[in-house]
Tab-separated table of C-alpha atoms and ligand atoms in Angstrom:
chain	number	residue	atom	x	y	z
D	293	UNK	CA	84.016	84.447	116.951
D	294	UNK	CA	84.655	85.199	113.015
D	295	UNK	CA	88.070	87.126	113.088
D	296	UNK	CA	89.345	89.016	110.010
D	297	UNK	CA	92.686	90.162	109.194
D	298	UNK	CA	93.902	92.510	106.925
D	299	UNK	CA	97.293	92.445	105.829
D	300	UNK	CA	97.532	88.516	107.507
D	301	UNK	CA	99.702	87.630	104.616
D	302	UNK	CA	102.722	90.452	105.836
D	303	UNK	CA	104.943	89.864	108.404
D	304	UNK	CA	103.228	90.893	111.372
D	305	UNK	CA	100.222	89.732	109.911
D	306	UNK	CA	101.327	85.849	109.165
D	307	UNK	CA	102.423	85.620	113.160
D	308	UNK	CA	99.478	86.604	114.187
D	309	UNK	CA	97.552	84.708	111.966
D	310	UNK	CA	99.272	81.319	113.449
D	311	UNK	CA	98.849	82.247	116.739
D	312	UNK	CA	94.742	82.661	116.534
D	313	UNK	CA	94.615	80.047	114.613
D	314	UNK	CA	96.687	77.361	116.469
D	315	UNK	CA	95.404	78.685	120.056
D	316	UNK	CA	91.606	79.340	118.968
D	317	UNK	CA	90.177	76.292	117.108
D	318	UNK	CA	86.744	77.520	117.979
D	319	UNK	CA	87.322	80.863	116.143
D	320	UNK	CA	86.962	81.352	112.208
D	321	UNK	CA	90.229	83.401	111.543
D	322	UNK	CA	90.187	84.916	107.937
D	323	UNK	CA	92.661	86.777	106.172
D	324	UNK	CA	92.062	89.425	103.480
D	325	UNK	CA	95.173	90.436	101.914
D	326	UNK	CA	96.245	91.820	98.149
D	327	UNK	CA	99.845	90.182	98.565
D	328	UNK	CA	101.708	93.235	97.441
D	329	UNK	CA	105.564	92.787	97.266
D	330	UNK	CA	104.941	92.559	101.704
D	331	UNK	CA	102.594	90.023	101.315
D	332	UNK	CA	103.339	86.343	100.839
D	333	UNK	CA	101.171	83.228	100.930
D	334	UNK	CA	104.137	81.096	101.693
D	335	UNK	CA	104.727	83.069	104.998
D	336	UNK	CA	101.034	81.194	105.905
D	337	UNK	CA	101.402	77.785	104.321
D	338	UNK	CA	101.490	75.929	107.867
D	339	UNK	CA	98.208	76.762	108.473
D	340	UNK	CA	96.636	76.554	104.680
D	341	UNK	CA	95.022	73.197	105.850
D	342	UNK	CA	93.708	74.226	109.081
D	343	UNK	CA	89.672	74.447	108.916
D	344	UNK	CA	89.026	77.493	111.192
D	345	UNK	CA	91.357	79.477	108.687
D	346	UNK	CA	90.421	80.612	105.332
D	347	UNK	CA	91.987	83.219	102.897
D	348	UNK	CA	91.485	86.076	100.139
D	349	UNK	CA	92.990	88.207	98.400
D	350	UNK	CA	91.902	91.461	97.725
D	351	UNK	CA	92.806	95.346	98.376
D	352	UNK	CA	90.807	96.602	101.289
D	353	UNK	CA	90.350	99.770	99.593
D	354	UNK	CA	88.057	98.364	97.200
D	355	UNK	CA	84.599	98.762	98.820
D	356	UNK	CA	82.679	96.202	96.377
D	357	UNK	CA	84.890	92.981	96.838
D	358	UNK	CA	85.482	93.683	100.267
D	359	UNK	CA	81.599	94.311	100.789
D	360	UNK	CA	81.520	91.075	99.142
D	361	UNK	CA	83.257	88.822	101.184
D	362	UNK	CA	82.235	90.407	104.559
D	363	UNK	CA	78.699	89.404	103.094
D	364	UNK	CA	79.476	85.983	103.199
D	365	UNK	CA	81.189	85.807	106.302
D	366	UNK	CA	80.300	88.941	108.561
D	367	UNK	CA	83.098	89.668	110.662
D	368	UNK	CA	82.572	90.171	114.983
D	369	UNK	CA	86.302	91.290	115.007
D	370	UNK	CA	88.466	92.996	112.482
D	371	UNK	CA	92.117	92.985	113.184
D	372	UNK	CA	93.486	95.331	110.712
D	373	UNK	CA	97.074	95.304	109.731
D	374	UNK	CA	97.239	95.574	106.004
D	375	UNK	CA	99.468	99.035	105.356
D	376	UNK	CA	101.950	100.211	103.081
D	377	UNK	CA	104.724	99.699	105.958
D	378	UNK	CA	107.915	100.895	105.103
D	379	UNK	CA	109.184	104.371	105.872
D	380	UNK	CA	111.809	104.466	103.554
D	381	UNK	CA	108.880	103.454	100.500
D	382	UNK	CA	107.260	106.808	101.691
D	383	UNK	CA	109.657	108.666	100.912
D	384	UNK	CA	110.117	107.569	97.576
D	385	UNK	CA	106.371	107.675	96.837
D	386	UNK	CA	103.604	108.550	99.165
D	387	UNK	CA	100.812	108.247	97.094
D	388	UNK	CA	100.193	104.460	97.687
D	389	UNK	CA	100.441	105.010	101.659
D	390	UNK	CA	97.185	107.606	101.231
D	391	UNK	CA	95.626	104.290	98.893
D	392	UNK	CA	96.007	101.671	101.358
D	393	UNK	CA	96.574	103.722	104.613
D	394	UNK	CA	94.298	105.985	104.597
D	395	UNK	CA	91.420	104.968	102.108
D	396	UNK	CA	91.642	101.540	102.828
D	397	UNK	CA	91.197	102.355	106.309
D	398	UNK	CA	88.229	104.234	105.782
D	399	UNK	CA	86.779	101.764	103.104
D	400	UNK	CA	86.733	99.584	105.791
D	401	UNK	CA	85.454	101.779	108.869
D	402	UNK	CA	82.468	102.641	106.136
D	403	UNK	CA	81.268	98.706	105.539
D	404	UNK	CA	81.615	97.751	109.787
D	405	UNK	CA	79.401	100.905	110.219
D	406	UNK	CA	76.995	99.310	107.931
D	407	UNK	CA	77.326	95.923	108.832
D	408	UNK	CA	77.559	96.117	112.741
D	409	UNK	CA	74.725	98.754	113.156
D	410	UNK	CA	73.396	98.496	116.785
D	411	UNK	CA	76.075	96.151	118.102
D	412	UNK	CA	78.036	96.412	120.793
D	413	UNK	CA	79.948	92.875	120.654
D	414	UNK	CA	82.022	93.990	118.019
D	415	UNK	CA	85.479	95.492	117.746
D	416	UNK	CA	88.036	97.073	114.876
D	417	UNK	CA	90.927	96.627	115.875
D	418	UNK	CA	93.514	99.352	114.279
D	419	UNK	CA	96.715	98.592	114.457
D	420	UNK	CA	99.225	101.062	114.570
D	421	UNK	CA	102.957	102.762	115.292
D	422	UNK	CA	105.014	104.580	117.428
D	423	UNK	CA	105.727	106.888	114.904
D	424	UNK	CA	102.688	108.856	114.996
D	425	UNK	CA	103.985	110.915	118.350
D	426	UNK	CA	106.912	112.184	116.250
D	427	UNK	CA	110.909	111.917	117.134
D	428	UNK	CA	112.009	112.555	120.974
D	429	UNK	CA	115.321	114.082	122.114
D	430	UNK	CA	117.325	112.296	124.253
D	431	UNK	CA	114.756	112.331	127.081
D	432	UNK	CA	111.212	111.098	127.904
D	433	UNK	CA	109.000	108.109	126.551
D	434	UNK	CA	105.927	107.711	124.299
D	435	UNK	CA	103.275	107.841	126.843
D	436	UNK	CA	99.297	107.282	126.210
D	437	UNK	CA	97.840	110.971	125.904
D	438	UNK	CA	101.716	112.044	123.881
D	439	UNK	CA	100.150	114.414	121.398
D	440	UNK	CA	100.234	112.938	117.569
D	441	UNK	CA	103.256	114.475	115.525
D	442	UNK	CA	103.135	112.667	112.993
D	443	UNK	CA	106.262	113.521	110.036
D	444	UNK	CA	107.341	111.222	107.323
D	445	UNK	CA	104.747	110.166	105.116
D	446	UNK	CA	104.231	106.966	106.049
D	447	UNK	CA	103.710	108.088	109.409
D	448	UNK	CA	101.220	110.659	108.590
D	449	UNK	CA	99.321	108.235	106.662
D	450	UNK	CA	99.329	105.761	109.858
D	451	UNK	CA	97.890	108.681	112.080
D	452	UNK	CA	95.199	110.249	109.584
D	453	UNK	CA	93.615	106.361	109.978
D	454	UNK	CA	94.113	106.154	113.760
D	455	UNK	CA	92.309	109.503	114.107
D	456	UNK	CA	89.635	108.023	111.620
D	457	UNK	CA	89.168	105.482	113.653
D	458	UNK	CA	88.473	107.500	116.721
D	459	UNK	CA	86.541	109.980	114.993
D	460	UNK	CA	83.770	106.713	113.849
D	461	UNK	CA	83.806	105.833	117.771
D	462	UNK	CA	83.022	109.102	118.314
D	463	UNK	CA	80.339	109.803	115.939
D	464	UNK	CA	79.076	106.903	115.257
D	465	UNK	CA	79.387	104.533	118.101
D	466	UNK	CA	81.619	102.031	116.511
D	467	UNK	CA	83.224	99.686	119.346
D	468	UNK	CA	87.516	100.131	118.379
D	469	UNK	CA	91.146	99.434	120.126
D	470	UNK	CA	94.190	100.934	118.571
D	471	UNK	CA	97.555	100.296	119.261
D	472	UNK	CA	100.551	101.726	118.543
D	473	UNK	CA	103.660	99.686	118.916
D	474	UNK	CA	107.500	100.256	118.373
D	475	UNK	CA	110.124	98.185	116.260
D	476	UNK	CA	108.998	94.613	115.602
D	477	UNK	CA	112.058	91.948	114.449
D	478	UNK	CA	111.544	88.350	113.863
D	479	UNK	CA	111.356	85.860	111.368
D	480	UNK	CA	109.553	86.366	108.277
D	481	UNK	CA	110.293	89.877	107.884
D	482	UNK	CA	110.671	91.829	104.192
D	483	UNK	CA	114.527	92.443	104.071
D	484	UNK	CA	113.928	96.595	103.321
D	485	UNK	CA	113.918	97.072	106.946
D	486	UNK	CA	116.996	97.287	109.177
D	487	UNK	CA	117.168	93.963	111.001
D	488	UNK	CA	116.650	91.512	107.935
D	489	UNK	CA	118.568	93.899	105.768
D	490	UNK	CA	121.570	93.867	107.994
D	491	UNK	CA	120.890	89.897	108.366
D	492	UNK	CA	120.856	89.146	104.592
D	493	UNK	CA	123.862	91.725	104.115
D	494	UNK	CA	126.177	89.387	106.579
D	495	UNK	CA	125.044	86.328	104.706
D	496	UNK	CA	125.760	88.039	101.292
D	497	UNK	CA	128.567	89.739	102.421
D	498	UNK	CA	127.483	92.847	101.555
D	499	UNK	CA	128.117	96.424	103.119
D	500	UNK	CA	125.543	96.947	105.621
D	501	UNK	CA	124.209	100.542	105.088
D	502	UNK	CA	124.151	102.486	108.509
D	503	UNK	CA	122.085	105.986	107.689
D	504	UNK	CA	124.099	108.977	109.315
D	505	UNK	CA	126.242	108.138	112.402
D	506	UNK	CA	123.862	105.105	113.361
D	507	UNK	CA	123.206	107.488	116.364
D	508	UNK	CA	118.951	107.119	115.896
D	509	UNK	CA	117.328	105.348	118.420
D	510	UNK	CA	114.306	102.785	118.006
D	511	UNK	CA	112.459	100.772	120.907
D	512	UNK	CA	112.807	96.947	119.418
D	513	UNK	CA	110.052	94.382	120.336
D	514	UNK	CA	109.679	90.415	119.061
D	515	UNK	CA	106.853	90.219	116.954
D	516	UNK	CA	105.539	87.516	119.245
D	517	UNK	CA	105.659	89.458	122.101
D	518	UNK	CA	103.570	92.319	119.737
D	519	UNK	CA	101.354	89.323	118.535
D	520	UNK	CA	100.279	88.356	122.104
D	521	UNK	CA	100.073	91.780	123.475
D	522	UNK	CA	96.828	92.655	120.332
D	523	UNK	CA	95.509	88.711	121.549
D	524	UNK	CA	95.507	89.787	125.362
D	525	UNK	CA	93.745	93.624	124.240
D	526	UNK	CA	91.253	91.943	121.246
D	527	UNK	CA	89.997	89.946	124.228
D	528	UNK	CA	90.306	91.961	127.191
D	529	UNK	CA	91.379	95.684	126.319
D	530	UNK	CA	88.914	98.264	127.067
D	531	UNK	CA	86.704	99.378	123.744
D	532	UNK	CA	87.449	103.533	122.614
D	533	UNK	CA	91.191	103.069	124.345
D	534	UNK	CA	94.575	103.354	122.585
D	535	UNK	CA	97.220	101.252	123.822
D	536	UNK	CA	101.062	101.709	123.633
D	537	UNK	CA	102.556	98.437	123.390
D	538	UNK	CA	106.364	98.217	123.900
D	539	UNK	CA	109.201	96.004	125.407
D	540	UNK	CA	111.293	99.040	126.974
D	541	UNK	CA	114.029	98.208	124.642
D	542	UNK	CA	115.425	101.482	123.292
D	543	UNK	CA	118.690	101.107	121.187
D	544	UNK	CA	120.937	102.655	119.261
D	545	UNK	CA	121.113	101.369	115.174
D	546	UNK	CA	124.993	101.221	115.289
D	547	UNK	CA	124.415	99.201	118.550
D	548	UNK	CA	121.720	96.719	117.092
D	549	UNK	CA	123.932	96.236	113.970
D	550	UNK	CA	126.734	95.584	115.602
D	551	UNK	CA	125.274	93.252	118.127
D	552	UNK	CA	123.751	91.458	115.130
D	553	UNK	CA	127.629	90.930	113.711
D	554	UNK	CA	128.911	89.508	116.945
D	555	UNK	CA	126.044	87.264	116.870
D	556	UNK	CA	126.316	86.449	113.134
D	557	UNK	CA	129.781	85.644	113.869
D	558	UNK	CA	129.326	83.291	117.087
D	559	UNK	CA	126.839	81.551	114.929
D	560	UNK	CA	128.389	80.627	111.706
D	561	UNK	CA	131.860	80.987	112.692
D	562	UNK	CA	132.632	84.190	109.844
D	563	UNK	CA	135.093	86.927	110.826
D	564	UNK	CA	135.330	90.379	111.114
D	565	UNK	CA	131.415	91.033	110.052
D	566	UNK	CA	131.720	94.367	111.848
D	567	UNK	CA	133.885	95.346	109.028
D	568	UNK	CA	130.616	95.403	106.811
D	569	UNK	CA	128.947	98.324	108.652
D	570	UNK	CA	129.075	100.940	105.906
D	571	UNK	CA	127.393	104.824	107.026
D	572	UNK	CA	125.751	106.528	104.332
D	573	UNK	CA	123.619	109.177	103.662
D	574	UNK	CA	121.199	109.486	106.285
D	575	UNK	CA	116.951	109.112	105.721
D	576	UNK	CA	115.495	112.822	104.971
D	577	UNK	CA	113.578	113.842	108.121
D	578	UNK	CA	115.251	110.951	110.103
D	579	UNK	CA	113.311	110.382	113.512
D	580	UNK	CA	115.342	110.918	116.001
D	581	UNK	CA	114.059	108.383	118.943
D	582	UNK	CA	111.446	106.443	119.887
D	583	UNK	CA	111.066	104.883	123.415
D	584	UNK	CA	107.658	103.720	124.708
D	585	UNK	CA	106.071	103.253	128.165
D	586	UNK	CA	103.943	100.209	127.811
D	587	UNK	CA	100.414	101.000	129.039
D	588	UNK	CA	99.411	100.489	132.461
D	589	UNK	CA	96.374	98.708	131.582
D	590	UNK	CA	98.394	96.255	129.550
D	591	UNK	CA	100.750	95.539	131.977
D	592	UNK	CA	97.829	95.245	134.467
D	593	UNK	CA	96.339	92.684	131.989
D	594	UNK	CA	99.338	90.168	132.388
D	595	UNK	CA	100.958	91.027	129.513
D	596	UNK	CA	104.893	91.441	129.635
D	597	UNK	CA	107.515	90.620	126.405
D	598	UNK	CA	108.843	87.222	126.932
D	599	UNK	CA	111.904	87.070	124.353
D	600	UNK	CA	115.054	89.001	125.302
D	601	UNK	CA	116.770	91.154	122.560
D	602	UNK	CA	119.859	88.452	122.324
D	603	UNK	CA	117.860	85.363	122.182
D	604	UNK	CA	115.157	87.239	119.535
D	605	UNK	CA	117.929	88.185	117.284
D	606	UNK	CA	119.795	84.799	117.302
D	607	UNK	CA	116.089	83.373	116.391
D	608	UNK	CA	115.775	85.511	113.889
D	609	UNK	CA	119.211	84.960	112.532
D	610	UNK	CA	118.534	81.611	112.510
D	611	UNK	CA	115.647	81.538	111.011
D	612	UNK	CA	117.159	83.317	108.334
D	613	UNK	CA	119.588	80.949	107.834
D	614	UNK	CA	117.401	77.819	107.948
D	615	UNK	CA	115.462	79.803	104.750
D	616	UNK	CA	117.141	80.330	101.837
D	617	UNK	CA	114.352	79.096	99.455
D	618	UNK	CA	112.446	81.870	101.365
D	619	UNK	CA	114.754	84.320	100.915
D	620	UNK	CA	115.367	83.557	97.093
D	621	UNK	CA	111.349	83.950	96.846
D	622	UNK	CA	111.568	87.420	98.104
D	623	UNK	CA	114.747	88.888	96.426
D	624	UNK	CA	113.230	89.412	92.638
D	625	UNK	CA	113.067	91.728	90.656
D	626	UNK	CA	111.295	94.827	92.397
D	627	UNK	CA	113.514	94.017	95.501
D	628	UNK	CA	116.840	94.446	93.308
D	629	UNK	CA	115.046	97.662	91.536
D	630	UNK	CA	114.381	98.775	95.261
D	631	UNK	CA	117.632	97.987	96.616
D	632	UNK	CA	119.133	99.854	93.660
D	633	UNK	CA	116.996	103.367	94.024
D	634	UNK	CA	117.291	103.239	97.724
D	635	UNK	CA	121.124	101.936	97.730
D	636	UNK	CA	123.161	102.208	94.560
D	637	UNK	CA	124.194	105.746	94.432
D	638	UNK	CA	124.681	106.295	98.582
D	639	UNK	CA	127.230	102.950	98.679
D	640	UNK	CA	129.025	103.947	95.568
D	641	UNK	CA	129.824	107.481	97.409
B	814	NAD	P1	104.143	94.372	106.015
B	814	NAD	O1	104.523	95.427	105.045
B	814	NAD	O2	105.085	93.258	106.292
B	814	NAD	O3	102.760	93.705	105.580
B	814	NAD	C1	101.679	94.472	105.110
B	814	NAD	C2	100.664	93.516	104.512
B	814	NAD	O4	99.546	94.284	104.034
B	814	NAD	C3	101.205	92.729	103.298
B	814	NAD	O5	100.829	91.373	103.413
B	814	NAD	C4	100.522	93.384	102.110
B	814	NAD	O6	100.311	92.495	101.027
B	814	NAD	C5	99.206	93.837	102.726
B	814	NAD	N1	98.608	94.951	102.004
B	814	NAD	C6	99.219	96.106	101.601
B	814	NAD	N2	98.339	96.883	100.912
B	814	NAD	C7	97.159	96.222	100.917
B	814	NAD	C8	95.868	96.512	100.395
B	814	NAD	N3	95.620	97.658	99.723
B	814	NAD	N4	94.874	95.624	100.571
B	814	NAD	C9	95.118	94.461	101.247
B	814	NAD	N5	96.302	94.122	101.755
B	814	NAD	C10	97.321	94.996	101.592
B	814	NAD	O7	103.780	95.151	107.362
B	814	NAD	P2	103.994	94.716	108.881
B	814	NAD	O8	105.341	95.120	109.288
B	814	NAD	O9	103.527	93.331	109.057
B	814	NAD	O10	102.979	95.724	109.583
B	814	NAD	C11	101.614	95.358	109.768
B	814	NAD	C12	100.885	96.511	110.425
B	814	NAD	O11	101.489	96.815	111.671
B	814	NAD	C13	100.920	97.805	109.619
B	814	NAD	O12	99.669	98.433	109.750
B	814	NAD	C14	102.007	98.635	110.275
B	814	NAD	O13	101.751	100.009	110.133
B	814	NAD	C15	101.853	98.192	111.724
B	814	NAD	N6	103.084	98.263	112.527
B	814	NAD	C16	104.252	97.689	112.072
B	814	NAD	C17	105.383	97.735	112.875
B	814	NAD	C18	106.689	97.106	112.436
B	814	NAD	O14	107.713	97.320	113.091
B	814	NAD	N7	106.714	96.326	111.363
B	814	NAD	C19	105.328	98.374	114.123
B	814	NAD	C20	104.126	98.954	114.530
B	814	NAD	C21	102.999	98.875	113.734
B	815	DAU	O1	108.445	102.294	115.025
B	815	DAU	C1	107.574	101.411	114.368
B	815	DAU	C2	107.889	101.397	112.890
B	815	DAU	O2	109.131	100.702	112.752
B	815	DAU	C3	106.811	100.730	112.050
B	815	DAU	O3	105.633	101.461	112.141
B	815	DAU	C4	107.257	100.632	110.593
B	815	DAU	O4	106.287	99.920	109.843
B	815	DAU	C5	108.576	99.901	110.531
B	815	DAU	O5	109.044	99.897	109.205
B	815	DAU	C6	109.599	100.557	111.450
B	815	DAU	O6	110.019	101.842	110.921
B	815	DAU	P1	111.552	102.301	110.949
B	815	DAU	O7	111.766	103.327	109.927
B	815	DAU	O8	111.974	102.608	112.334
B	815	DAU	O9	112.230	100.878	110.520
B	815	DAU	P2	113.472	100.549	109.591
B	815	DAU	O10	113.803	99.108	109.809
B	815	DAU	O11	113.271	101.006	108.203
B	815	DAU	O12	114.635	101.433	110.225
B	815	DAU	C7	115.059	101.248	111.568
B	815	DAU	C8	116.143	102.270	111.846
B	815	DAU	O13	117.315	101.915	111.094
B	815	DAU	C9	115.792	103.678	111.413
B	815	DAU	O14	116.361	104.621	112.322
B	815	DAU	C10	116.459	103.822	110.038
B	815	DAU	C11	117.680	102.942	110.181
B	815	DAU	N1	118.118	102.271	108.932
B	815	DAU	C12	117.202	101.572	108.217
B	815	DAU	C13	117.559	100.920	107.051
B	815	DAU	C14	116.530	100.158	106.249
B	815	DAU	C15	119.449	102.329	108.534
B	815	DAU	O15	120.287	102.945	109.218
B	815	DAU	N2	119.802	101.672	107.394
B	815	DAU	C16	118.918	100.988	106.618
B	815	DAU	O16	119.319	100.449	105.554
């Protein structure tokens, strides 16, 4: 089987890469990526030599190059993950989440309508997030059928392609999965969201930034666990269903941080981490909680998460640790220009 993947190059993207590649040496795994700020080659070099893999960069929303390339090697499977990712980017400026979101998306679901005219043996994959049911109170779970609420813009730009994608399955036969996942953590992950933030803050010894009372609740998974979950559904999930993929881990953001500190601490042996955890202006339109009910099918499949929060985050820690040339790579320029818009003026008070 010929398997592209957008966005292989991100950090979602470069686990699952590995895994296909390493466990499928009969499948041709190619990535497509434009290695924006998220995207980094060095997050694939382990497999750069490995001849069922190749790579390209490109932006899937431009229909010529990527009509191009799936000339040359027509895709049975696309697994697509490249996104603008990051909620808090969103906000700032949503215009490139409609670019890559949205028209990319539909850049793409144009060219496999083409391409895979009268198949059936074919499947895009979409992959998607939790946050396209909305915010929950302190009740109730994300449940397959939970009505789309979509309400940052990232989030609305996630669900406008998931409904895309339905709407070619519907209209024009195109053979799709989506899921929608919660919180993924792991190595490898771009230090603008909370767990690597809070990670390279404790090395740094830096305030950790805690939006509003840390009271927000997300449902945290190990990107492997996510990575095998889309394996088991590419190869066995039923075509026209969306999944909800989740490790029924709901926490608290004060209690992940501080759980990270303790951790930190038992690790390296530094003191009084906890003392970091800074609260500062909250995220407009905050989501309130997330907490998913995995899908029965997908439990039915064999699928269950096999990394406990604790170990997960002292792997990740870790991992951190053991990286520094990594980490150097990815703190430039546009990260300190980030850091600075999104940070400066809510830790100086
Ligand atoms: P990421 O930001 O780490 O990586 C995104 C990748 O897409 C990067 O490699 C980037 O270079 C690439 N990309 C961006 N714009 C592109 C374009 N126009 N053309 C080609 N490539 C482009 O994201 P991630 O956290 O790995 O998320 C991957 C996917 O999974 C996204 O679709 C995201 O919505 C979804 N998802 C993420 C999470 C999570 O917790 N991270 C949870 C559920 C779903
Ligand atoms: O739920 C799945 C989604 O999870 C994915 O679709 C997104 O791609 C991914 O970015 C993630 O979105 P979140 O907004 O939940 O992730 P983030 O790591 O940015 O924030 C997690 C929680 O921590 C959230 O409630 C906001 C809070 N937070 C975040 C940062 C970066 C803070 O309190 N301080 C911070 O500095």
């Amino acid at each position: 089987m010929r398997i592209w993947v957008t966005g292989g190059a991100g950090f979602i993207g470069n686990h699952l890469v590995r895994h296909l590649v390493r466990n499928y040496p009969q499948d041709h795994i190619i990535v497509v990526d434009a290695l924006t700020y998220a995207g980094n080659l060095a997050n694939l070099s382990d497999v750069a030599e490995a001849p069922n893999y190749t790579f390209y960069k490109a932006d899937i929303a431009d229909a010529t190059a990527m009509e191009a390339l799936w000339q040359t090697h027509p895709p049975d499977a696309i697994l697509h993950l490249a996104a603008e990712s990051h909620v808090d980017r969103s906000i700032l400026s949503p215009r490139h989440f409609v670019h890559t979101n949205v028209l990319g998306t539909i850049t793409l679901l144009e060219l496999a309508r083409g391409l895979w005219k009268d198949r059936s043996d074919v499947v895009f994959y979409q992959v998607s997030t939790d946050e396209v049911y909305g915010s929950l109170s302190d009740e109730g779970f994300f449940e397959e059928g939970t009505p789309y609420d979509p309400r940052s813009p990232y989030s609305a730009s996630k669900a406008a392609a998931d409904h895309f994608v339905r709407a070619y399955g519907h209209t024009y036969g195109l053979p799709y999965l989506i899921s929608n996942c919660g919180n993924n953590y792991g190595p490898y992950q771009f230090p603008e969201k909370l767990i690597p933030l809070t990670i390279l803050n404790l090395m740094q010894r830096k305030p950790i930034p805690i939006y509003g009372r840390g009271e927000n609740v997300r449902d945290w998974i190990y990107v492997e666990d996510h990575v095998r979950a889309i394996d088991r559904l590419l190869r066995a999930g039923r075509r026209g269903h969306t999944y909800l993929i989740g490790a029924e881990n709901p926490r608290r953001n004060i209690d992940v941080v501080s759980r990270l500190c303790q951790l930190y601490d038992e690790i390296t042996g530094s003191q009084d981490s906890l003392s970091l955890i800074t609260f500062v202006t909250d995220r407009p339109g905050h989501d309130y909680r997330y907490a998913i009910k995995p899908s029965p099918h997908l439990l039915e499949l064999g699928w269950r998460p096999q990394v406990s929060f604790d170990e997960g985050l002292r792997q990740t820690i870790r991992w951190y640790l053991d990286n520094p040339d990594w980490i150097a790579a990815v703190q430039t320029g546009e990260y300190r220009h980030y850091y600075e818009m999104q940070y400066g003026s809510r830790l100086r008070g």
